[in-house]
Coordinates of C-alpha atoms in Angstrom, one line a residue:
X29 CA -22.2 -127.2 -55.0
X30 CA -20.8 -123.9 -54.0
X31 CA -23.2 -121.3 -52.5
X32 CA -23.5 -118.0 -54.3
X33 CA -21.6 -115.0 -52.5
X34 CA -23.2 -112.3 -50.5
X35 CA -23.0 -109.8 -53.7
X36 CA -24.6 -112.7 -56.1
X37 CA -27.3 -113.3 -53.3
X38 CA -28.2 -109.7 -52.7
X39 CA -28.0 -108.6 -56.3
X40 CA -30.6 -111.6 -57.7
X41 CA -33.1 -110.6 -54.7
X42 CA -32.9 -107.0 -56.0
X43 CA -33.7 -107.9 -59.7
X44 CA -36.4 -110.5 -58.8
X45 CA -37.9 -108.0 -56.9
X46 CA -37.7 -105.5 -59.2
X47 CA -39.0 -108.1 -61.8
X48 CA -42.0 -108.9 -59.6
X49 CA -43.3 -105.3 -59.3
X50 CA -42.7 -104.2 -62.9
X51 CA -45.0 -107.3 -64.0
X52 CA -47.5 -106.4 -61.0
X53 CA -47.3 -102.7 -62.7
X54 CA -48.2 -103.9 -66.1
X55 CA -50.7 -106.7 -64.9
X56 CA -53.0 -103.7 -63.5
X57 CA -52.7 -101.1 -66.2
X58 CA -50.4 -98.6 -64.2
X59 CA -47.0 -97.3 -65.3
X60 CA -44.3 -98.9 -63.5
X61 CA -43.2 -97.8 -60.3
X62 CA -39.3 -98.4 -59.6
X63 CA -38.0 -96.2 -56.4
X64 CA -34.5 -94.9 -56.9
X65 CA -31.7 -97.2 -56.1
X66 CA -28.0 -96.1 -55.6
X67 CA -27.5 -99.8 -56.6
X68 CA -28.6 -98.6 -60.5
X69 CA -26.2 -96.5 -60.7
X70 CA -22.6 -96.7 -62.3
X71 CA -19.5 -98.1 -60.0
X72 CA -17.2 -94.9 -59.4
X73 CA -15.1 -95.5 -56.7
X74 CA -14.7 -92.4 -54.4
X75 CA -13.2 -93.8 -51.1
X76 CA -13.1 -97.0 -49.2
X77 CA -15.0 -98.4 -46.2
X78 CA -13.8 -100.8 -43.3
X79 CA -16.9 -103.1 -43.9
X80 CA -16.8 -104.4 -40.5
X81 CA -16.6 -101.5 -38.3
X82 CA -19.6 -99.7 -40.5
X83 CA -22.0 -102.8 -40.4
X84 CA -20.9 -102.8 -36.5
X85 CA -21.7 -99.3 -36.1
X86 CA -25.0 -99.5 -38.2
X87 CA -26.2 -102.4 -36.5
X88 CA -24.8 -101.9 -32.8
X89 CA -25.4 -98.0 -32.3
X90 CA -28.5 -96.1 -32.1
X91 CA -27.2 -92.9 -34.3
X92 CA -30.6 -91.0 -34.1
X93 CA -33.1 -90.5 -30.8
X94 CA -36.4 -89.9 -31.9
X95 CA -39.6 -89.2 -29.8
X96 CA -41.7 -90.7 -31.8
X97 CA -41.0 -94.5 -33.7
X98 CA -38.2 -94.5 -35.4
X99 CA -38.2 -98.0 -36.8
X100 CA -37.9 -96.4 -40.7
X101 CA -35.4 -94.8 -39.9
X102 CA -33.6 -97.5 -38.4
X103 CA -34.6 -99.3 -41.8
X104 CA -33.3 -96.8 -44.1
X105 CA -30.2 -96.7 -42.2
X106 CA -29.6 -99.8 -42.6
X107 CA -30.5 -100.2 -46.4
X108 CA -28.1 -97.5 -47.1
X109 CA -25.4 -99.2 -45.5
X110 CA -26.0 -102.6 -47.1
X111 CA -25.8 -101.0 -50.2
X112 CA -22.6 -99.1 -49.6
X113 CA -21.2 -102.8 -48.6
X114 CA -22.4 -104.4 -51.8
X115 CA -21.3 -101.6 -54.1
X116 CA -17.9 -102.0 -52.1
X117 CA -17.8 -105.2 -52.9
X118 CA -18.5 -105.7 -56.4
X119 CA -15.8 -103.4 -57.4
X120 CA -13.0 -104.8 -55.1
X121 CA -14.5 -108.3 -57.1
X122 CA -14.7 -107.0 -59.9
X123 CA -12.4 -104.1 -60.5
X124 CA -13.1 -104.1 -64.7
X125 CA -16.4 -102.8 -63.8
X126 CA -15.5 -99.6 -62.0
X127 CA -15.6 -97.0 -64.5
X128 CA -14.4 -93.7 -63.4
X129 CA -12.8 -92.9 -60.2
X130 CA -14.6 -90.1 -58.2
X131 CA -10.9 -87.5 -58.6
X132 CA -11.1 -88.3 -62.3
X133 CA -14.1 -88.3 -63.4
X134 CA -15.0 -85.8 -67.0
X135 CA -15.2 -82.0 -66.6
X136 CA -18.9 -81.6 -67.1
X137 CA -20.5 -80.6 -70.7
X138 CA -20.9 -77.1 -71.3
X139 CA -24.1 -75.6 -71.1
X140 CA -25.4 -75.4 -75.0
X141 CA -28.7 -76.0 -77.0
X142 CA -29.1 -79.6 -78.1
X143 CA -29.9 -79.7 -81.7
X144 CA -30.8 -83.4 -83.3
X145 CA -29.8 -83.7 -86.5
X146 CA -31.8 -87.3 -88.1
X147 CA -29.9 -87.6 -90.9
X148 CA -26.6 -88.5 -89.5
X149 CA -28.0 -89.7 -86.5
X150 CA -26.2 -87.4 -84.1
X151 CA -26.8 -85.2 -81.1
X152 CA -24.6 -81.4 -81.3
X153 CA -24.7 -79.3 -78.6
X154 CA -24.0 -75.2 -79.4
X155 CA -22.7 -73.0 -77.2
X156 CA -25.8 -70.8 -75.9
X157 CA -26.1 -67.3 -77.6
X158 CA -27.4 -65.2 -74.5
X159 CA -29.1 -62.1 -75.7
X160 CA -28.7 -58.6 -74.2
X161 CA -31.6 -56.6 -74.5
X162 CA -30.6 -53.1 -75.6
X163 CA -32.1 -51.0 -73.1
X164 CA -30.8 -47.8 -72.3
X165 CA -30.7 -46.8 -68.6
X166 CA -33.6 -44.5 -67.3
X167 CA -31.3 -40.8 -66.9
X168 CA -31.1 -40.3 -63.4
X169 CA -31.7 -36.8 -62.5
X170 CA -28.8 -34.9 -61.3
X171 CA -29.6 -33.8 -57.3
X172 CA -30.1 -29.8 -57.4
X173 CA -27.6 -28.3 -56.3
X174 CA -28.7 -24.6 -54.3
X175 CA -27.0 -21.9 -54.3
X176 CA -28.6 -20.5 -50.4
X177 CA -28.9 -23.2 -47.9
X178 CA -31.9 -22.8 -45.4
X179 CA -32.8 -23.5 -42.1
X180 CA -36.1 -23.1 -40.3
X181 CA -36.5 -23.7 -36.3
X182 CA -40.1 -22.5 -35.0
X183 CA -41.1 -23.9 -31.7
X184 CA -43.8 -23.0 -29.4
X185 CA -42.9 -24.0 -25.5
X186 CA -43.9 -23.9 -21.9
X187 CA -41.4 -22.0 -19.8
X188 CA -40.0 -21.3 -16.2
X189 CA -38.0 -18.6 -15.9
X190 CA -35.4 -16.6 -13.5
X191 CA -34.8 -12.7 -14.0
X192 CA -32.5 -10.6 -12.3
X193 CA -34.4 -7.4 -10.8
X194 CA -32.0 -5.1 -13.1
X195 CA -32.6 -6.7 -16.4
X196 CA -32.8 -4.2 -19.3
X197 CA -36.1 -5.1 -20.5
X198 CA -37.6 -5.6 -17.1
X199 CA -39.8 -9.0 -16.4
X200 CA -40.4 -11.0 -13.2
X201 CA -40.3 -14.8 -12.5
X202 CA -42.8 -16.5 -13.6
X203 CA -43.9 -19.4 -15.9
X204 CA -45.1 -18.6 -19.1
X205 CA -45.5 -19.9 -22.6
X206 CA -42.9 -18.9 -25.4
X207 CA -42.7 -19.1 -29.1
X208 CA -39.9 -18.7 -30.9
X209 CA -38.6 -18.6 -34.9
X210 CA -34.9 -19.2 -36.5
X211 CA -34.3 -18.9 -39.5
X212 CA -30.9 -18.9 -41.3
X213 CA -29.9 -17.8 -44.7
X214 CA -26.3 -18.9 -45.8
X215 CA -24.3 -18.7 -49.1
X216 CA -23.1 -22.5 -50.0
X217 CA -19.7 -22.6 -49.9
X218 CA -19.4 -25.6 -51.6
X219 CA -20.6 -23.9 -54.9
X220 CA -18.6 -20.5 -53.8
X221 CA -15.1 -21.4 -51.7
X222 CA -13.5 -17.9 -52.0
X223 CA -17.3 -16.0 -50.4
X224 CA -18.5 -16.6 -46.7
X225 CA -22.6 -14.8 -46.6
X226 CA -24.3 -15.9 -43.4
X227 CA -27.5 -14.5 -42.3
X228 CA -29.4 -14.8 -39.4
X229 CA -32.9 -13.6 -37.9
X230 CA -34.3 -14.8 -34.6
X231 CA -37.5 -13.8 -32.8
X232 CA -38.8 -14.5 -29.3
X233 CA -42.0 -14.0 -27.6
X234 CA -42.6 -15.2 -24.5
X235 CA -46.0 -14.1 -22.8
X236 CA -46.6 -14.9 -19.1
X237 CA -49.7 -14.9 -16.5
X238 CA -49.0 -12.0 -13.7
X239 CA -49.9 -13.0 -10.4
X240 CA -48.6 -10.0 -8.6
X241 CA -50.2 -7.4 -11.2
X242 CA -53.0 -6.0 -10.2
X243 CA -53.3 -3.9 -13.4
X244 CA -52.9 -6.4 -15.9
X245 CA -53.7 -10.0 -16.9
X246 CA -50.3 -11.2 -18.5
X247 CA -47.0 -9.5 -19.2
X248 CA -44.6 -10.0 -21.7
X249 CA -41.3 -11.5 -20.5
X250 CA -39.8 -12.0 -23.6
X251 CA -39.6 -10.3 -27.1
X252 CA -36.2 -10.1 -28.5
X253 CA -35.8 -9.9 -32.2
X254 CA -32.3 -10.1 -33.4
X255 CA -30.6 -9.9 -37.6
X256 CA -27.4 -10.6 -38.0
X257 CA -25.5 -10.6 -41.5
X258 CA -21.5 -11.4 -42.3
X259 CA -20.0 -11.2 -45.5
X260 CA -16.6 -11.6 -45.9
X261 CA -14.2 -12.9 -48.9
X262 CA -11.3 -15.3 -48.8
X263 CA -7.9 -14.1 -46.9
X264 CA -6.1 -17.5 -46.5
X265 CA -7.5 -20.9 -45.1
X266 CA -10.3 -20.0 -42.8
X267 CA -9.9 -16.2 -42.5
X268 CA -12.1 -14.1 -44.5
X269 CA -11.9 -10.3 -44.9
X270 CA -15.5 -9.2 -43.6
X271 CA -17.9 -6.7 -42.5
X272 CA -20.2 -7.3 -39.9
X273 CA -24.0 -5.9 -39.2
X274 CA -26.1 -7.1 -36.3
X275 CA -29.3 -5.2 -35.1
X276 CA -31.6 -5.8 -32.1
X277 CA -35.1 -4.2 -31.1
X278 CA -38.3 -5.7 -29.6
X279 CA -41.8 -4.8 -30.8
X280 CA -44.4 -4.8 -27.7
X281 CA -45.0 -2.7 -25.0
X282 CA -43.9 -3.8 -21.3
X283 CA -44.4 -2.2 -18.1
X284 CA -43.3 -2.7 -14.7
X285 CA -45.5 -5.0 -12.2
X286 CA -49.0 -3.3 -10.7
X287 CA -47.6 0.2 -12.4
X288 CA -48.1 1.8 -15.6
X289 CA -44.6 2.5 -15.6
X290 CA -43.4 1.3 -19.0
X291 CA -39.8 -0.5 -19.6
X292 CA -39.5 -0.9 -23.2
X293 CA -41.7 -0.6 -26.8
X294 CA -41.2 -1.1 -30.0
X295 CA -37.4 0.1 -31.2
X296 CA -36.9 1.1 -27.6
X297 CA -34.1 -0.3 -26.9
X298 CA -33.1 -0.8 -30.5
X299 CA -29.2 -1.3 -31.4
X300 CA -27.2 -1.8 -34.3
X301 CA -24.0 -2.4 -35.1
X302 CA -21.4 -2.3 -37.8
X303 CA -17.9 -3.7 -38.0
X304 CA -14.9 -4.4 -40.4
X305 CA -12.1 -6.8 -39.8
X306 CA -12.0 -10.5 -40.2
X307 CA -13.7 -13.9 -39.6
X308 CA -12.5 -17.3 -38.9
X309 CA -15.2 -20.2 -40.3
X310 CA -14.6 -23.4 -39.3
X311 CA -17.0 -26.6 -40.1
X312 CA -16.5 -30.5 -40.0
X313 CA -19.8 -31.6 -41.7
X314 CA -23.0 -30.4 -40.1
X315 CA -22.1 -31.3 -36.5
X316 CA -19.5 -29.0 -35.2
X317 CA -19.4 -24.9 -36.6
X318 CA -17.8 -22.3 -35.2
X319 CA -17.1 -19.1 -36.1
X320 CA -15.2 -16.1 -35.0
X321 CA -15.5 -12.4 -36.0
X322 CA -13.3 -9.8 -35.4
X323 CA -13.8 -5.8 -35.7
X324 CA -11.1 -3.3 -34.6
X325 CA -13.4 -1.1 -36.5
X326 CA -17.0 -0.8 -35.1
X327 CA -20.2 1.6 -35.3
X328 CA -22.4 1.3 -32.2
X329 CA -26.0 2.8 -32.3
X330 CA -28.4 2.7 -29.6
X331 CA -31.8 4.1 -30.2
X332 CA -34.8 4.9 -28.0
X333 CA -37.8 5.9 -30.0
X334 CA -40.0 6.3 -27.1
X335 CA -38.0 8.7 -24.7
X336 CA -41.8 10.3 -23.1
X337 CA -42.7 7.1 -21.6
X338 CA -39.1 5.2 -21.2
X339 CA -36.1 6.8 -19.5
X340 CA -33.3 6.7 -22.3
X341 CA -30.4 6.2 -19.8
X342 CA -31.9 2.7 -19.0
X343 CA -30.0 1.7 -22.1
X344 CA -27.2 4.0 -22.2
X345 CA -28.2 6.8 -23.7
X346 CA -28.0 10.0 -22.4
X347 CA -31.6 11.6 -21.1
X348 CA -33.6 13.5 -23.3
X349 CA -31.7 11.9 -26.6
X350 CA -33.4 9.5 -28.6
X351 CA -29.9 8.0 -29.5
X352 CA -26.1 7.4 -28.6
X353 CA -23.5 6.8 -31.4
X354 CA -20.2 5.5 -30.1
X355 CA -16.6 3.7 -32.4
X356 CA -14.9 0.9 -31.2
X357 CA -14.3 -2.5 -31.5
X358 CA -16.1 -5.5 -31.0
X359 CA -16.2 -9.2 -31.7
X360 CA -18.3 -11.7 -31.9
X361 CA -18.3 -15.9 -31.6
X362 CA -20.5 -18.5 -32.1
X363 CA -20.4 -22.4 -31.8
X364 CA -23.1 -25.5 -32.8
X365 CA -22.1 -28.5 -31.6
X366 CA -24.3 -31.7 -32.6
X367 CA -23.7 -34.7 -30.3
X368 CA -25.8 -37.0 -31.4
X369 CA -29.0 -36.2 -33.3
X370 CA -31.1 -35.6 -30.0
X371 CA -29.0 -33.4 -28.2
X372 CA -27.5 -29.9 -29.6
X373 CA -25.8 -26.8 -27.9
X374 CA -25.3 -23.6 -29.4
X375 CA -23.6 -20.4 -28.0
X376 CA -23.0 -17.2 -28.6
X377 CA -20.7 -14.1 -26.9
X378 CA -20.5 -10.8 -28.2
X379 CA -18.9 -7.8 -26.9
X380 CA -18.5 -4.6 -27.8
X381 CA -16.2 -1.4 -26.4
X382 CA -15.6 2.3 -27.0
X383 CA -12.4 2.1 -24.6
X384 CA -15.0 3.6 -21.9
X385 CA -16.9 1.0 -21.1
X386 CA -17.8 -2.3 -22.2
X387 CA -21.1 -4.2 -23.1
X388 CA -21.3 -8.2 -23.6
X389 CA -23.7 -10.8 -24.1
X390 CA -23.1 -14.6 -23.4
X391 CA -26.1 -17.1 -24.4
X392 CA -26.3 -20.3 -24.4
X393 CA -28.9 -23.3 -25.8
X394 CA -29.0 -26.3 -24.7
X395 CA -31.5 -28.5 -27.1
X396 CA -32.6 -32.0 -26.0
X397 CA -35.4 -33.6 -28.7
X398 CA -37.7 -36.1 -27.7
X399 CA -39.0 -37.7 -30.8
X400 CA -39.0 -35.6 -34.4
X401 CA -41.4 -32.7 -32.5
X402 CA -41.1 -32.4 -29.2
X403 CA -37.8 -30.7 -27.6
X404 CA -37.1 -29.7 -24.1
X405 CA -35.0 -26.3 -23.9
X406 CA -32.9 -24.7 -21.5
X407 CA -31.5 -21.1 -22.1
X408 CA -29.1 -18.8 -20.6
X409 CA -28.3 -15.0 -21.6
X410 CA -25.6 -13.4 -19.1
X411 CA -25.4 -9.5 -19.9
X412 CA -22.8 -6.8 -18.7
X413 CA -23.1 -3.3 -19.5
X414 CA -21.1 -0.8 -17.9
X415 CA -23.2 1.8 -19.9
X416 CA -25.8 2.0 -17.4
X417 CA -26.7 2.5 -14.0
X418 CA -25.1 0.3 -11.6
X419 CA -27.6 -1.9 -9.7
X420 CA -26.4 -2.9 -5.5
X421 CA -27.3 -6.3 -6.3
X422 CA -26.0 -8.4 -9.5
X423 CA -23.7 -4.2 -9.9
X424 CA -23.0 -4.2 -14.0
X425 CA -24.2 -7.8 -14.4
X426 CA -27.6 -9.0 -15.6
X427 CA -28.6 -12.4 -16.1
X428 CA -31.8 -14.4 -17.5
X429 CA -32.3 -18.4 -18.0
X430 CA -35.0 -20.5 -19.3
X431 CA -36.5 -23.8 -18.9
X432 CA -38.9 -25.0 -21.5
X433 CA -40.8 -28.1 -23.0
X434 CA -42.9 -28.0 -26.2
X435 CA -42.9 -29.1 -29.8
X436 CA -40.8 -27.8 -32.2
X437 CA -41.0 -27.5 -36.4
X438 CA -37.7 -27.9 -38.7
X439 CA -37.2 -27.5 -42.3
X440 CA -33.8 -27.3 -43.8
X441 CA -32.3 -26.9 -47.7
X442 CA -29.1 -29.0 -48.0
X443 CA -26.8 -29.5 -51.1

């Protein structure tokens, strides 16, 4: 009697078993339990195995290193691979059984609704209608669009500072707490190309304990308050035809050290001045802005209001006048420059002339933030005036410079 092949032997122990656990199902009430088999499923042959180097490999190799016991897997292992080896070998038996081969098997239904129809006895299947509710997009609100851009500085700041014995407004070293506001005004020229309107005001106080005044408790070191204004229309590419106003005054009183000697008041010094000529604007987003004005034409005004108490020809103007009106020329240049949103430096020189004598003032801001309110501050104003007195130390020169840490407010308007 022949004995039954490996596929005959394997396949009868599956379906008794299977046989065995249905009936043991049924015989206690429960609903069968038949685990998932690739064996059940249909022959469709996809690629082909060397038997004997798998069974070698699956029986010879540890394939997995496990911690814990890994006798299941082991197990599962090899029950995959026996079945492989059966399926294997029921279609190289029996070819006429393999249905479909894996690179040809039936593109896959389309997705549809199954609808049953009992008469006939048949299954359709309808393409799926997909519905599109009609909704209508919420309208987005168009972002508004300004006409004047804005920007607000106001800081308030501990300071060390370094004045030259000759400086215009007086003051003494010292340290000292400062306060300052900046706020500018421009025309967007986004929404107007051909027009170029920038305005400008700036004011600085700076009050400062006095260790060598006998007289007084503090001093004011600083209080500078300073408009500027240029409009100008198109002329071609950057150039603008333009006129030009800037004026500069302080408002408190100051007084020399352990004297009552005083230095300056409200519009004494005050100066204003008026130009026509052109500008150059240049701008590459918000990080770098320069600009350059020109005046061949130029009105110069100083003023002294107070001329009992404050000797005029401190600031040029001859004694006993209240005020000195001078033409000339002047211009005037100023760059922002944005590294990176911590650190910003600004500068400004402007310099006027009557073809007597010439008056100029260089500052420069160097602006380090910490964080979104604190900022640390150093500022430098270089002066020359050839208007007044010449001093035997810094001679027509006068120089100032700050060093300050505080918090600082911003608020700007953008398109």
């Amino acid at each position: 009697m022949m004995k039954p092949s490996l596929t005959l032997r394997f396949c009868l122990t599956l379906a008794v078993t299977t046989v065995m656990g249905l009936a043991a199902s049924a015989h206690d009430g429960e609903r069968p339990d038949v685990e998932p088999n690739m064996l059940y499923a249909p022959l469709v042959y996809d690629n082909y195995d060397a038997v004997d180097a798998h069974a070698k490999a699956s029986t010879n190799s540890q394939l997995y290193n496990l911690d814990a016991g890994d006798a299941w897997l082991q197990e599962a292992i090899d029950n995959s691979a026996r079945v492989r080896r059966v399926r294997q070998r029921v279609m190289i038996d029996n070819p006429q059984l393999v249905a479909y081969n894996a690179n040809r098997l039936p593109e896959a239904p389309p997705e549809g609704v199954i609808n049953a129809d009992p008469r006939q006895g048949m299954l359709t299947i309808a393409p799926a209608q997909v519905v599109v509710d009609d909704v209508t997009p919420p309208e987005v609100p168009a972002p508004p669009v300004h006409d004047w851009l804005h920007v607000f500085n106001a800081s308030l700041q501990f300071t060390q500072s370094y004045i030259s014995g000759n400086w215009y407004q007086g003051g003494e070293n010292n340290l000292a707490l400062l306060g300052s506001i900046n706020w500018n005004c421009n025309l967007n020229q986004d929404l107007h190309p051909n027009w170029l309107f920038n305005n400008a005001l700036s004011y600085k106080l700076g009050i400062a304990t006095t260790h060598g005044d006998s007289i007084r408790k503090y001093m004011i070191n600083e209080d500078n308050f300073l408009f500027s204004s240029q409009l100008g229309y198109k002329a071609v590419k950057n150039w603008y035809y333009s006129a030009m106003l800037n004026f500069t005054t302080q408002f408190l009183n100051n007084y020399k050290v352990n004297t009552r000697t005083m230095t300056a008041a409200f519009l004494s010094p005050a100066e204003l001045n008026i130009g026509l000529g052109m500008t150059y604007s240049y701008k590459k987003a918000d990080d770098r802005m320069f600009t350059l004005a020109i005046a061949p034409i130029s009105y110069n005004l100083k003023y002294c209001r107070n001329i009992t108490d404050i000797d005029p020809v401190r600031f040029g103007i001859d004694a006993g006048k209240h005020s000195k009106s001078t033409v000339g020329s002047n211009f005037e240049a100023k760059l922002l420059w944005r590294f990176n949103p911590s650190v910003m430096f600004s500068s400004r020189l402007y310099m006027f002339t009557n073809y007597e004598y010439v008056q100029g003032d260089w500052e420069n801001t160097l602006d380090l933030s910490i964080g979104k309110y604190l900022t640390t501050q150093l500022y430098t104003h270089l002066r020359f005036d050839r208007s007044r007195q010449r001093d035997d130390d810094w001679n027509y020169w006068q120089f100032k410079e700050i060093l300050s840490l505080g918090v600082i407010y911003r608020f700007a308007t953008v398109n």
